Amino acid sequence: MSLSERVASAAAWNALLFPARLLVGLVANVLLFNALTPAEYGVLALLTGLAATIGLYADPGIERALPRFVPEVERAHGRAGLARFMRGIVGVKLALVAVCLLALALAHQPIIDLVLQREQQHLASLEAQAGETHDAAGQAGVAGEIARQRDLIALIVARGDWFLAAVGALVVFGALYDVAMQFLTAYFKQRAWNLITIVVTLLQPALIIALLLPGWGLSGVLLGLCLTPVVALLLATQQARRAAAAVPPATAAVAGDLALLPRFARFAGMSWLVQLSGWFYDVQFLTFVLFGLGMRLEQVAVLAFAYKFAKDYLGYAYMPFSGVVTPLLARIRGRDDPAALHEAAAALTRLFGLMLLPAGMALAALTPRLLALLYPAYTETVTLIAILIAGTFLESLLSVPHNVLMVYERYRPVLVARALALVSVPLLVVLVPGFGLVGAALAVAVARVASRLATVVALRRALGVNLPWRALARNAAASLAMVVPLALLAQVWPLPASAAGLDGKLLAAASLAVLGVLALAGYLLALRWSGGIDPADRARLLGLRVPFSAWLARVL
């Protein structure tokens, strides 16, 4: 199978498995956010944020470097050399994880004390409020809040050590799972990658439901989160071994490539710096900052929900390209073909625009209905979600230049771009005191887009590669032509007064479905009217050996 066929097949399988991933992901989120109170979700956000942060510091870019260098190791050393390479990678990962977990063990009590101190302060303010409230309804409401706050504090006191142990388990199993999954992406094993992801995404809510039914609450959710990566690791390891078994042995003795390890270290180090700079505008950093500034767990939960909402739907829209871009660019560089690089960068950006621009604009327009239908406790997050959709979707739309610079090892402009990402820190300092959560969302959105724009300029200067701005503008115009009448129609057909009951939910679901179909039809008509997709992209689509390729080429 040729390179273009392998890439097209991987992207096509990603797209074909999209409905299943969307369904199970949607079910998981609805169950999670309706089962936990905002305060409990705030605790969960802090714990998972801590696990993700430890995972970041325990992996200095090693996982991200695997899709770039696994093909090179295979070509040079065959199956045996690749096996030695992967054993070394796993050994280094486990050593780094052990160091980080030792630090967590030493700091676990101060962490618990800090959280308890903040929640006890909130309890004291509620008790003071109860003394100043005289009407019966107000007293009942405050009494309920006090009872829930006391229950939360008792839970943290009783299970705090276990909660941090769960963080350690998430770090260990997650680290090994990520290595196996990155190995699969190096061989375009998108079918196996997506099937494992679907199983994991379906298993997690099933475990959570099973543990919530006996009344385990937040403890049950954390236990479900810990059991899921164990199963995921077993599945991913099995598929990675199959992929490794298919690697041919080296046909001749090959001398060790002494330059490989320094190049791997440089690439991994740059990948880690990218991840580290991204941490400063990611939800983990935001939750720590907001909690440190004195915001309650409920407020932390609101921003964490809005961020997860935008990122989850971005993941669904980006799904056709998962695990495709870096291996594709690595093989193009191995062929030393500048023309192929220009073509690949333009084609990938056009495809990103085809998926992300209409998806992001339609999602922003339909968010109020989605929240009323699925997440009634978070309906006040519409503005936050719109800002975060703009930042995250535009960041992904402009991600190809960053990937090209990384694969071609042009690290200086990447460092400059990632330094721009740190603008989120002063922006948070300036905007959060005056604008609260909206200021935090604006800070991270600006940081995301600014860093990507810097890589666009750097790619043009370093390699002479330009993005297809005309195609993106045509796609943006078609997306706007879809959103404007959609927004007007939403005003004519307002949300039901209440979506809490069955009738209200049915009305909200009906309006959401009708508007979604109209949005898709409007976008396709506007795109066809503006000239449709690029002829080269249409030819690639017709050449795919997957169902509906000819129909998609005709529609687009």
Coordinates of C-alpha atoms in Angstrom, one line a residue:
M1 CA 0.0 0.0 0.0
S2 CA 1.4 3.4 -1.0
L3 CA 1.9 6.2 1.5
S4 CA -1.1 8.2 0.2
E5 CA -3.3 5.1 0.4
R6 CA -2.2 4.4 4.0
V7 CA -2.8 8.0 5.1
A8 CA -6.2 8.1 3.3
S9 CA -7.2 4.7 4.8
A10 CA -6.3 5.8 8.3
A11 CA -8.2 9.1 8.0
A12 CA -11.2 7.3 6.5
W13 CA -11.4 4.7 9.3
N14 CA -11.1 7.6 11.8
A15 CA -14.1 9.2 10.1
L16 CA -16.2 6.0 9.8
L17 CA -15.8 5.3 13.5
F18 CA -16.8 8.9 14.4
P19 CA -20.5 8.1 15.1
A20 CA -19.6 5.4 17.7
R21 CA -17.1 7.6 19.5
L22 CA -19.5 10.6 19.5
L23 CA -22.3 8.5 20.9
V24 CA -20.3 6.8 23.7
G25 CA -18.5 10.1 24.6
L26 CA -21.8 12.0 24.7
V27 CA -23.4 9.3 27.0
A28 CA -20.3 9.4 29.3
N29 CA -20.4 13.2 29.7
V30 CA -24.1 13.4 30.3
L31 CA -23.9 10.7 33.0
L32 CA -20.9 12.3 34.6
F33 CA -22.2 15.8 34.8
N34 CA -25.7 14.8 36.0
A35 CA -24.4 12.3 38.6
L36 CA -22.0 14.7 40.4
T37 CA -22.8 18.0 42.0
P38 CA -20.7 21.0 40.8
A39 CA -18.6 20.9 44.0
E40 CA -17.9 17.2 43.5
Y41 CA -16.9 17.8 39.9
G42 CA -14.7 20.6 41.1
V43 CA -12.8 18.0 43.3
L44 CA -12.6 15.6 40.4
A45 CA -11.2 18.4 38.2
L46 CA -8.5 19.2 40.7
L47 CA -7.6 15.5 41.1
T48 CA -7.5 14.7 37.4
G49 CA -5.7 18.0 36.8
L50 CA -3.1 16.9 39.3
A51 CA -2.7 13.5 37.6
A52 CA -2.3 15.2 34.2
T53 CA 0.3 17.6 35.5
I54 CA 2.3 14.8 37.1
G55 CA 2.0 12.9 33.8
L56 CA 3.4 15.9 31.9
Y57 CA 6.4 16.2 34.2
A58 CA 7.0 12.4 34.1
D59 CA 7.2 12.4 30.3
P60 CA 9.7 14.9 28.8
G61 CA 8.3 14.5 25.3
I62 CA 9.1 10.8 24.9
E63 CA 5.6 9.7 23.9
R64 CA 5.2 12.5 21.3
A65 CA 8.5 11.5 19.7
L66 CA 7.6 7.9 19.0
P67 CA 5.5 8.4 15.8
R68 CA 8.4 10.5 14.5
F69 CA 11.2 8.0 15.2
V70 CA 9.6 4.6 15.3
P71 CA 9.6 4.3 11.4
E72 CA 13.3 5.4 11.3
V73 CA 14.3 2.8 13.9
E74 CA 12.4 0.2 12.0
R75 CA 14.1 1.0 8.7
A76 CA 17.6 1.0 10.3
H77 CA 17.4 -1.9 12.7
G78 CA 14.4 -4.1 11.9
R79 CA 12.2 -5.9 14.5
A80 CA 14.9 -6.7 17.0
G81 CA 16.3 -3.1 17.1
L82 CA 12.8 -1.7 17.4
A83 CA 12.1 -4.0 20.4
R84 CA 15.3 -2.9 22.1
F85 CA 14.3 0.7 21.5
M86 CA 10.8 0.3 22.9
R87 CA 12.1 -1.5 26.0
G88 CA 14.4 1.4 26.7
I89 CA 11.6 3.8 26.3
V90 CA 9.4 2.0 28.8
G91 CA 12.3 1.7 31.3
V92 CA 12.9 5.5 31.1
K93 CA 9.2 6.3 31.5
L94 CA 8.8 4.1 34.6
A95 CA 11.9 5.6 36.2
L96 CA 10.5 9.1 35.7
V97 CA 7.1 8.1 37.0
A98 CA 8.6 6.6 40.1
V99 CA 10.4 9.9 40.9
C100 CA 7.2 11.9 40.4
L101 CA 5.2 9.6 42.6
L102 CA 7.7 9.8 45.4
A103 CA 7.3 13.6 45.3
L104 CA 3.5 13.1 45.4
A105 CA 3.8 10.9 48.5
L106 CA 5.9 13.5 50.3
A107 CA 3.5 16.3 49.4
H108 CA 0.1 14.5 49.8
Q109 CA -0.7 15.8 53.3
P110 CA 0.0 19.5 52.5
I111 CA -2.3 19.2 49.4
I112 CA -5.1 17.7 51.5
D113 CA -4.7 20.4 54.1
L114 CA -4.9 23.2 51.5
V115 CA -8.1 21.9 50.0
L116 CA -9.7 21.4 53.5
Q117 CA -8.7 24.9 54.6
R118 CA -10.4 26.4 51.5
E119 CA -13.6 24.3 52.0
Q120 CA -13.8 25.0 55.7
Q121 CA -13.6 28.8 54.9
H122 CA -16.5 28.4 52.5
L123 CA -18.4 26.5 55.2
A124 CA -17.8 29.3 57.7
S125 CA -19.2 31.8 55.2
L126 CA -22.3 29.7 54.7
E127 CA -22.9 29.4 58.4
A128 CA -22.5 33.2 58.7
Q129 CA -25.0 33.7 55.9
A130 CA -27.4 31.3 57.6
G131 CA -27.4 33.6 60.7
E132 CA -28.3 36.6 58.5
T133 CA -31.1 34.9 56.6
H134 CA -34.6 35.2 58.1
D135 CA -37.1 34.0 55.5
A136 CA -38.0 30.3 55.6
A137 CA -37.2 29.6 51.9
G138 CA -33.8 31.2 52.2
Q139 CA -32.9 29.4 55.4
A140 CA -33.8 26.1 53.8
G141 CA -31.6 26.8 50.8
V142 CA -28.6 27.8 53.0
A143 CA -29.2 24.8 55.3
G144 CA -29.0 22.5 52.2
E145 CA -25.8 24.1 51.0
I146 CA -24.3 23.8 54.5
A147 CA -25.2 20.1 54.7
R148 CA -23.7 19.4 51.3
Q149 CA -20.5 21.3 52.2
R150 CA -20.1 19.4 55.5
D151 CA -20.6 16.1 53.6
L152 CA -17.9 17.2 51.1
I153 CA -15.5 18.1 53.9
A154 CA -16.1 14.8 55.6
L155 CA -15.5 12.9 52.4
I156 CA -12.2 14.7 51.8
V157 CA -11.1 13.9 55.4
A158 CA -12.0 10.3 55.2
R159 CA -10.9 9.6 51.6
G160 CA -8.2 12.2 50.8
D161 CA -5.3 9.7 51.0
W162 CA -7.2 7.3 48.8
F163 CA -8.0 10.1 46.3
L164 CA -4.3 10.9 45.9
A165 CA -3.5 7.2 45.6
A166 CA -6.0 7.2 42.7
V167 CA -4.0 10.0 41.1
G168 CA -0.9 7.9 41.3
A169 CA -2.6 4.9 39.7
L170 CA -3.9 7.2 36.9
V171 CA -0.3 8.4 36.3
V172 CA 1.3 4.9 36.1
F173 CA -1.3 3.1 33.9
G174 CA -1.8 6.2 31.8
A175 CA 1.9 6.6 31.0
L176 CA 2.2 3.0 29.8
Y177 CA -1.1 3.2 27.9
D178 CA 0.1 6.4 26.1
V179 CA 3.3 4.7 24.9
A180 CA 1.4 1.8 23.4
M181 CA -1.1 4.0 21.7
Q182 CA 1.6 6.3 20.2
F183 CA 3.3 3.2 18.9
L184 CA 0.1 2.2 17.1
T185 CA -0.2 5.7 15.5
A186 CA 3.3 5.3 14.0
Y187 CA 1.9 2.4 11.8
F188 CA -1.4 4.1 11.0
K189 CA -3.3 1.5 13.0
Q190 CA -6.3 3.8 13.2
R191 CA -8.9 1.0 13.3
A192 CA -7.3 -0.6 16.3
W193 CA -6.6 2.8 17.9
N194 CA -10.2 3.9 17.5
L195 CA -11.7 0.6 18.6
I196 CA -9.6 0.7 21.8
T197 CA -10.7 4.3 22.4
I198 CA -14.3 3.3 21.9
V199 CA -14.1 0.4 24.3
V200 CA -12.4 2.6 26.9
T201 CA -14.9 5.4 26.4
L202 CA -17.8 3.0 26.8
L203 CA -16.2 1.1 29.7
Q204 CA -15.6 4.2 31.8
P205 CA -19.2 5.3 32.1
A206 CA -20.3 1.7 32.6
L207 CA -18.0 1.3 35.5
I208 CA -19.0 4.7 36.9
I209 CA -22.7 3.8 36.7
A210 CA -22.1 0.4 38.4
L211 CA -20.2 2.1 41.2
L212 CA -22.6 5.0 41.6
L213 CA -25.6 2.8 42.1
P214 CA -24.5 1.5 45.5
G215 CA -24.1 5.1 46.5
W216 CA -20.3 5.4 46.2
G217 CA -20.5 8.9 44.8
L218 CA -17.2 10.6 44.0
S219 CA -15.2 7.6 45.3
G220 CA -17.0 5.4 42.8
V221 CA -16.2 7.8 39.9
L222 CA -12.5 7.8 40.9
L223 CA -12.4 4.0 41.2
G224 CA -14.0 3.7 37.7
L225 CA -11.5 6.2 36.3
C226 CA -8.6 4.0 37.8
L227 CA -10.0 0.7 36.5
T228 CA -10.5 2.0 33.0
P229 CA -6.8 2.5 32.1
V230 CA -5.9 -0.9 33.4
V231 CA -8.2 -2.5 30.8
A232 CA -7.0 0.1 28.2
L233 CA -3.4 -0.8 28.8
L234 CA -4.1 -4.5 28.3
L235 CA -5.9 -3.9 25.0
A236 CA -3.3 -1.4 23.7
T237 CA -0.4 -3.6 24.6
Q238 CA -1.9 -6.5 22.8
Q239 CA -2.4 -4.5 19.6
A240 CA 1.1 -2.9 19.9
R241 CA 2.6 -6.4 20.0
R242 CA 0.7 -7.4 16.9
A243 CA 2.0 -4.4 15.1
A244 CA 5.5 -5.1 16.2
A245 CA 5.3 -8.7 15.1
A246 CA 4.5 -7.5 11.6
V247 CA 7.7 -5.5 11.4
P248 CA 10.2 -7.3 9.1
P249 CA 13.6 -8.3 10.6
A250 CA 16.6 -6.3 9.4
T251 CA 17.8 -7.7 6.1
A252 CA 21.5 -6.9 6.9
A253 CA 23.5 -5.9 9.8
V254 CA 23.2 -2.2 10.4
A255 CA 25.6 -0.2 12.5
G256 CA 24.0 1.7 15.3
D257 CA 23.0 5.2 14.4
L258 CA 24.9 7.3 16.9
A259 CA 23.0 10.5 15.8
L260 CA 19.6 8.9 16.5
L261 CA 19.6 9.3 20.2
P262 CA 20.7 12.9 20.3
R263 CA 18.1 13.7 17.6
F264 CA 15.4 11.8 19.5
A265 CA 16.4 13.7 22.7
R266 CA 16.2 17.0 20.9
F267 CA 12.8 16.2 19.4
A268 CA 11.5 14.9 22.7
G269 CA 12.8 17.9 24.5
M270 CA 11.1 20.2 22.1
S271 CA 7.8 18.3 22.3
W272 CA 8.0 18.5 26.1
L273 CA 8.6 22.2 26.0
V274 CA 5.5 22.5 23.7
Q275 CA 3.5 20.5 26.1
L276 CA 4.8 22.4 29.1
S277 CA 4.0 25.8 27.5
G278 CA 0.6 24.4 26.6
W279 CA 0.0 23.5 30.2
F280 CA -0.1 27.2 31.0
Y281 CA -3.3 27.6 29.0
D282 CA -4.8 24.2 29.7
V283 CA -7.5 23.4 32.1
Q284 CA -5.1 21.8 34.7
F285 CA -3.3 25.1 35.2
L286 CA -6.5 27.1 35.1
T287 CA -8.1 25.0 37.9
F288 CA -5.0 25.5 40.1
V289 CA -4.9 29.2 39.4
L290 CA -8.6 29.7 40.1
F291 CA -8.5 27.6 43.2
G292 CA -5.4 29.5 44.4
L293 CA -7.1 32.8 43.8
G294 CA -9.8 31.8 46.3
M295 CA -12.6 30.6 43.9
R296 CA -14.9 28.0 45.2
L297 CA -15.0 24.4 43.9
E298 CA -18.3 25.2 42.1
Q299 CA -16.6 28.0 40.1
V300 CA -13.7 25.8 39.3
A301 CA -16.2 23.2 38.0
V302 CA -17.9 25.8 35.8
L303 CA -14.8 26.6 33.9
A304 CA -13.6 23.0 33.8
F305 CA -17.0 22.0 32.3
A306 CA -16.8 24.8 29.7
Y307 CA -13.3 23.8 28.7
K308 CA -14.1 20.1 28.5
F309 CA -17.2 20.8 26.4
A310 CA -15.2 22.8 23.8
K311 CA -12.3 20.3 23.8
D312 CA -14.5 17.2 23.5
Y313 CA -16.4 18.5 20.5
L314 CA -13.1 19.7 19.0
G315 CA -11.9 16.1 19.4
Y316 CA -14.9 14.8 17.5
A317 CA -14.3 17.2 14.7
Y318 CA -10.6 16.5 14.6
M319 CA -11.1 12.8 14.7
P320 CA -10.4 12.0 11.0
F321 CA -6.8 13.3 11.4
S322 CA -6.0 11.6 14.7
G323 CA -2.6 9.9 14.5
V324 CA -2.1 10.8 10.8
V325 CA -0.3 14.1 10.6
T326 CA 3.1 13.4 12.2
P327 CA 3.7 10.0 10.6
L328 CA 2.8 11.4 7.2
L329 CA 5.2 14.4 7.5
A330 CA 7.9 12.1 8.9
R331 CA 7.7 9.9 5.8
I332 CA 7.7 12.9 3.5
R333 CA 10.8 14.2 5.1
G334 CA 12.4 10.8 4.7
R335 CA 11.8 11.0 1.0
D336 CA 13.3 14.5 0.8
D337 CA 10.5 15.8 -1.4
P338 CA 9.9 19.6 -1.0
A339 CA 7.0 19.5 -3.5
A340 CA 5.3 16.8 -1.5
L341 CA 5.7 18.8 1.6
H342 CA 4.0 21.9 0.1
E343 CA 1.2 19.7 -1.2
A344 CA 0.7 17.9 2.1
A345 CA 0.7 21.1 4.2
A346 CA -1.8 22.7 1.9
A347 CA -4.1 19.6 1.7
L348 CA -4.0 19.0 5.4
T349 CA -4.9 22.7 6.1
R350 CA -7.7 22.6 3.6
L351 CA -9.1 19.4 5.2
F352 CA -8.8 21.0 8.7
G353 CA -10.8 24.0 7.5
L354 CA -13.4 21.7 5.9
M355 CA -14.0 20.1 9.2
L356 CA -13.2 22.6 11.9
L357 CA -14.6 25.9 10.6
P358 CA -18.3 24.8 10.1
A359 CA -18.2 22.5 13.1
G360 CA -16.9 25.2 15.4
M361 CA -19.4 27.9 14.2
A362 CA -22.4 25.5 14.3
L363 CA -21.4 24.3 17.8
A364 CA -21.2 27.8 19.1
A365 CA -24.7 28.6 17.6
L366 CA -26.3 25.4 19.0
T367 CA -24.6 25.4 22.4
P368 CA -27.6 27.0 24.3
R369 CA -29.8 24.1 23.1
L370 CA -27.2 21.5 23.9
L371 CA -26.8 22.8 27.5
A372 CA -30.6 23.0 28.1
L373 CA -31.1 19.5 26.9
L374 CA -28.0 17.6 28.3
Y375 CA -26.4 19.8 31.0
P376 CA -29.1 21.9 32.7
A377 CA -26.8 22.6 35.7
Y378 CA -24.3 24.5 33.5
T379 CA -26.6 26.6 31.3
E380 CA -24.7 29.8 32.4
T381 CA -21.5 28.7 30.6
V382 CA -22.6 29.7 27.1
T383 CA -20.3 32.7 26.9
L384 CA -17.3 30.8 28.3
I385 CA -17.9 28.0 25.8
A386 CA -18.1 30.3 22.8
I387 CA -14.8 31.9 23.8
L388 CA -13.1 28.6 24.3
I389 CA -14.5 27.2 21.0
A390 CA -13.0 30.1 19.2
G391 CA -9.6 29.6 20.8
T392 CA -9.3 25.8 20.6
F393 CA -10.8 25.4 17.1
L394 CA -8.6 28.1 15.6
E395 CA -5.5 26.7 17.3
S396 CA -6.2 23.3 15.7
L397 CA -6.9 24.8 12.3
L398 CA -3.5 26.4 12.3
S399 CA -1.6 23.4 13.7
V400 CA 0.0 22.1 10.5
P401 CA 2.9 24.6 10.5
H402 CA 3.8 23.6 14.0
N403 CA 3.9 19.9 13.1
V404 CA 6.0 20.6 10.0
L405 CA 8.5 22.6 12.0
M406 CA 8.8 19.9 14.6
V407 CA 9.2 17.1 12.1
Y408 CA 11.8 19.1 10.1
E409 CA 13.6 19.9 13.4
R410 CA 13.4 23.7 13.0
Y411 CA 13.3 24.2 16.7
R412 CA 14.2 27.9 17.2
P413 CA 10.9 29.2 15.7
V414 CA 9.0 26.7 17.7
L415 CA 10.6 28.0 20.9
V416 CA 9.6 31.5 19.9
A417 CA 6.0 30.5 19.2
R418 CA 5.8 28.6 22.5
A419 CA 7.1 31.6 24.4
L420 CA 4.1 33.5 23.1
A421 CA 1.9 30.9 24.7
L422 CA 3.2 32.1 28.1
V423 CA 1.3 35.3 27.5
S424 CA -1.6 33.5 29.2
V425 CA 0.0 34.0 32.6
P426 CA 0.1 37.9 32.6
L427 CA -3.3 37.9 30.9
L428 CA -4.8 35.8 33.7
V429 CA -3.3 38.2 36.3
V430 CA -4.8 41.2 34.5
L431 CA -8.2 39.8 33.3
V432 CA -9.3 37.4 36.1
P433 CA -9.7 40.0 38.9
G434 CA -11.9 42.2 36.7
F435 CA -13.7 39.7 34.5
G436 CA -13.6 36.5 36.5
L437 CA -14.1 33.3 34.5
V438 CA -14.7 35.1 31.3
G439 CA -11.3 36.8 31.7
A440 CA -9.7 33.4 32.3
A441 CA -11.3 32.0 29.1
L442 CA -10.1 35.1 27.1
A443 CA -6.6 34.7 28.4
V444 CA -6.2 31.1 27.3
A445 CA -7.9 31.7 23.9
V446 CA -5.6 34.5 23.0
A447 CA -2.5 32.5 24.1
R448 CA -3.6 29.5 22.0
V449 CA -4.1 31.5 18.8
A450 CA -1.1 33.8 19.1
S451 CA 1.3 30.9 19.4
R452 CA -0.1 29.2 16.3
L453 CA 0.1 32.4 14.2
A454 CA 3.8 32.7 15.0
T455 CA 4.4 29.2 13.6
V456 CA 2.5 30.2 10.4
V457 CA 5.0 33.1 9.8
A458 CA 8.0 30.9 10.8
L459 CA 7.0 28.1 8.4
R460 CA 6.9 30.5 5.5
R461 CA 10.3 32.0 6.3
A462 CA 12.0 28.7 7.1
L463 CA 10.7 26.4 4.4
G464 CA 8.8 28.6 2.0
V465 CA 5.5 26.9 2.7
N466 CA 2.3 29.0 2.6
L467 CA -1.1 28.0 3.8
P468 CA -4.1 27.9 1.4
W469 CA -5.6 31.1 2.6
R470 CA -8.1 31.4 -0.3
A471 CA -9.5 28.0 0.4
L472 CA -9.8 28.8 4.1
A473 CA -11.5 32.1 3.3
R474 CA -14.0 30.3 1.0
N475 CA -14.7 27.8 3.7
A476 CA -15.1 30.5 6.3
A477 CA -17.6 32.3 4.1
A478 CA -19.6 29.2 3.6
S479 CA -19.6 28.6 7.4
L480 CA -20.8 32.1 8.0
A481 CA -23.5 31.7 5.4
M482 CA -24.7 28.7 7.4
V483 CA -24.5 30.4 10.9
V484 CA -26.2 33.7 10.2
P485 CA -29.6 32.2 9.1
L486 CA -29.2 29.6 11.8
A487 CA -28.9 32.3 14.5
L488 CA -31.9 34.1 13.0
L489 CA -33.9 31.0 13.0
A490 CA -33.0 30.2 16.6
Q491 CA -34.5 33.6 17.6
V492 CA -37.8 32.6 15.8
W493 CA -37.8 29.2 17.4
P494 CA -36.7 29.9 21.0
L495 CA -35.9 27.3 23.6
P496 CA -38.7 25.9 25.7
A497 CA -39.3 27.7 29.0
S498 CA -38.0 24.6 30.8
A499 CA -36.1 21.6 29.5
A500 CA -36.2 19.8 32.9
G501 CA -39.3 17.6 32.2
L502 CA -39.9 15.1 29.5
D503 CA -41.9 17.5 27.3
G504 CA -39.3 20.2 27.6
K505 CA -36.5 17.8 26.7
L506 CA -38.4 16.5 23.7
L507 CA -38.9 20.0 22.4
A508 CA -35.3 20.9 23.0
A509 CA -34.1 17.7 21.2
A510 CA -36.5 18.4 18.3
S511 CA -35.3 22.0 17.8
L512 CA -31.7 20.9 18.1
A513 CA -32.1 18.1 15.5
V514 CA -33.9 20.3 13.0
L515 CA -31.5 23.2 13.4
G516 CA -28.5 20.8 13.1
V517 CA -29.8 19.3 9.8
L518 CA -30.6 22.8 8.5
A519 CA -27.1 23.9 9.4
L520 CA -25.5 21.0 7.6
A521 CA -27.6 21.5 4.5
G522 CA -26.9 25.3 4.5
Y523 CA -23.2 24.7 4.8
L524 CA -23.1 22.2 1.9
L525 CA -25.2 24.5 -0.3
A526 CA -22.9 27.5 0.4
L527 CA -19.8 25.4 -0.1
R528 CA -21.1 24.1 -3.5
W529 CA -22.1 27.6 -4.5
S530 CA -18.6 28.9 -3.7
G531 CA -16.9 26.2 -5.8
G532 CA -16.8 23.2 -3.6
I533 CA -13.6 21.5 -2.3
D534 CA -10.3 21.7 -4.1
P535 CA -10.1 19.4 -7.2
A536 CA -7.0 17.6 -5.8
D537 CA -8.9 16.8 -2.6
R538 CA -11.9 15.6 -4.6
A539 CA -9.6 13.3 -6.5
R540 CA -8.2 11.9 -3.3
L541 CA -11.6 11.3 -1.9
L542 CA -12.7 9.4 -5.0
G543 CA -9.7 7.2 -4.7
L544 CA -10.5 6.0 -1.2
R545 CA -11.5 2.4 -0.8
V546 CA -14.1 3.1 1.8
P547 CA -17.9 3.3 1.8
F548 CA -19.6 6.5 0.6
S549 CA -16.4 8.1 -0.9
A550 CA -18.0 8.7 -4.3
W551 CA -21.1 10.2 -2.6
L552 CA -19.1 12.5 -0.4
A553 CA -17.0 13.7 -3.4
R554 CA -20.3 14.5 -5.3
V555 CA -21.9 16.3 -2.3
L556 CA -18.8 18.4 -1.5

